[in-house]
mmCIF file of C-alpha atoms in Angstrom:
data_model
loop_
_atom_site.group_PDB
_atom_site.id
_atom_site.type_symbol
_atom_site.label_atom_id
_atom_site.label_comp_id
_atom_site.label_asym_id
_atom_site.label_seq_id
_atom_site.Cartn_x
_atom_site.Cartn_y
_atom_site.Cartn_z
ATOM 1 C CA MET E 59 -52.301 -27.305 -32.634
ATOM 2 C CA ALA E 60 -48.959 -27.003 -34.355
ATOM 3 C CA THR E 61 -45.996 -25.365 -32.727
ATOM 4 C CA VAL E 62 -42.844 -24.576 -34.637
ATOM 5 C CA LYS E 63 -39.651 -25.476 -32.735
ATOM 6 C CA PHE E 64 -37.313 -24.635 -35.597
ATOM 7 C CA ALA E 65 -37.567 -23.846 -39.347
ATOM 8 C CA VAL E 66 -34.837 -22.830 -41.767
ATOM 9 C CA TYR E 67 -35.039 -21.835 -45.456
ATOM 10 C CA GLY E 68 -32.226 -21.169 -47.909
ATOM 11 C CA ALA E 69 -29.509 -22.602 -50.108
ATOM 12 C CA LEU E 70 -25.814 -22.964 -50.713
ATOM 13 C CA ALA E 71 -25.179 -20.121 -53.130
ATOM 14 C CA GLY E 72 -24.087 -21.629 -56.486
ATOM 15 C CA GLY E 73 -23.798 -24.949 -54.699
ATOM 16 C CA ASP E 74 -20.657 -23.754 -52.865
ATOM 17 C CA PRO E 75 -20.647 -25.374 -49.386
ATOM 18 C CA THR E 76 -18.880 -22.346 -47.905
ATOM 19 C CA LYS E 77 -21.618 -19.925 -49.023
ATOM 20 C CA SER E 78 -24.706 -20.730 -46.970
ATOM 21 C CA MET E 79 -27.533 -18.262 -47.573
ATOM 22 C CA ALA E 80 -30.193 -19.400 -45.149
ATOM 23 C CA ARG E 81 -32.268 -17.871 -42.411
ATOM 24 C CA ASP E 82 -34.480 -18.845 -39.475
ATOM 25 C CA VAL E 83 -38.069 -18.707 -40.662
ATOM 26 C CA SER E 84 -39.631 -20.185 -37.506
ATOM 27 C CA ALA E 85 -41.753 -17.118 -36.821
ATOM 28 C CA ASN E 86 -42.951 -16.929 -40.469
ATOM 29 C CA LEU E 87 -44.023 -20.526 -40.406
ATOM 30 C CA GLN E 88 -45.711 -20.186 -37.012
ATOM 31 C CA THR E 89 -47.773 -17.191 -38.320
ATOM 32 C CA ALA E 90 -48.799 -19.202 -41.354
ATOM 33 C CA LEU E 91 -49.848 -22.137 -39.201
ATOM 34 C CA ASP E 92 -51.752 -19.973 -36.700
ATOM 35 C CA ASN E 93 -53.885 -18.642 -39.484
ATOM 36 C CA LEU E 94 -54.974 -22.067 -40.809
ATOM 37 C CA GLU E 95 -57.376 -24.800 -39.640
ATOM 38 C CA PRO E 96 -56.482 -28.418 -40.293
ATOM 39 C CA PRO E 97 -55.385 -29.475 -42.791
ATOM 40 C CA ARG E 98 -52.613 -26.923 -42.387
ATOM 41 C CA LEU E 99 -51.320 -26.839 -45.974
ATOM 42 C CA VAL E 100 -48.474 -24.368 -46.500
ATOM 43 C CA LYS E 101 -46.712 -23.638 -49.801
ATOM 44 C CA ILE E 102 -43.020 -23.246 -48.989
ATOM 45 C CA SER E 103 -41.985 -20.200 -50.965
ATOM 46 C CA ASN E 104 -40.324 -16.783 -50.755
ATOM 47 C CA ASP E 105 -43.730 -15.224 -50.334
ATOM 48 C CA THR E 106 -44.768 -17.407 -47.445
ATOM 49 C CA LEU E 107 -41.429 -17.285 -45.638
ATOM 50 C CA GLY E 108 -40.749 -13.525 -45.905
ATOM 51 C CA GLY E 109 -38.389 -13.168 -48.896
ATOM 52 C CA ASP E 110 -35.632 -14.764 -50.870
ATOM 53 C CA PRO E 111 -32.564 -15.556 -48.804
ATOM 54 C CA ALA E 112 -30.556 -16.888 -51.789
ATOM 55 C CA LYS E 113 -31.432 -15.215 -55.072
ATOM 56 C CA ASN E 114 -31.003 -17.362 -58.215
ATOM 57 C CA SER E 115 -30.629 -20.557 -56.157
ATOM 58 C CA LEU E 116 -33.088 -23.375 -55.514
ATOM 59 C CA LYS E 117 -34.020 -23.135 -51.870
ATOM 60 C CA HIS E 118 -34.639 -25.923 -49.435
ATOM 61 C CA PHE E 119 -36.727 -25.977 -46.222
ATOM 62 C CA ALA E 120 -36.454 -27.989 -42.989
ATOM 63 C CA ALA E 121 -38.467 -27.738 -39.775
ATOM 64 C CA ILE E 122 -39.341 -29.489 -36.529
ATOM 65 C CA VAL E 123 -42.941 -28.889 -35.635
ATOM 66 C CA THR E 124 -44.785 -30.229 -32.602
ATOM 67 C CA VAL E 125 -48.101 -31.647 -33.805
ATOM 68 C CA ASP E 126 -50.514 -33.075 -31.226
ATOM 69 C CA GLY E 127 -47.646 -33.364 -28.765
ATOM 70 C CA VAL E 128 -45.233 -35.144 -31.076
ATOM 71 C CA ASP E 129 -42.135 -33.573 -32.652
ATOM 72 C CA VAL E 130 -42.352 -34.124 -36.446
ATOM 73 C CA PRO E 131 -39.506 -33.354 -38.962
ATOM 74 C CA PHE E 132 -40.466 -31.766 -42.257
ATOM 75 C CA ALA E 133 -38.362 -31.005 -45.360
ATOM 76 C CA CYS E 134 -38.925 -30.030 -48.937
ATOM 77 C CA GLN E 135 -37.740 -27.860 -51.833
ATOM 78 C CA GLU E 136 -38.961 -24.370 -52.653
ATOM 79 C CA ASN E 137 -42.453 -24.170 -54.098
ATOM 80 C CA GLN E 138 -43.621 -27.508 -52.674
ATOM 81 C CA THR E 139 -46.598 -27.758 -50.318
ATOM 82 C CA ILE E 140 -46.528 -29.387 -46.901
ATOM 83 C CA ASP E 141 -49.461 -30.600 -44.808
ATOM 84 C CA PHE E 142 -48.512 -29.766 -41.198
ATOM 85 C CA GLY E 143 -51.607 -31.569 -39.864
#
């Protein structure tokens, strides 16, 4: 079983550190994980995570997911695939 504690997806618009365009995607990720059997491979994308929070910017993803009782950090860029176990 995998339980999402926290997940965020977004970018700094135009690379400007004062223009964060990110959102909490914990519920989206949990839904994706609930519908998969191991291995839980999830492509991190606008489609999977409910839309584009930062148009025309490369997005990044970070999450803490409890897998078999252990909190595991995950991170990647948009359009990469993560095995959540």
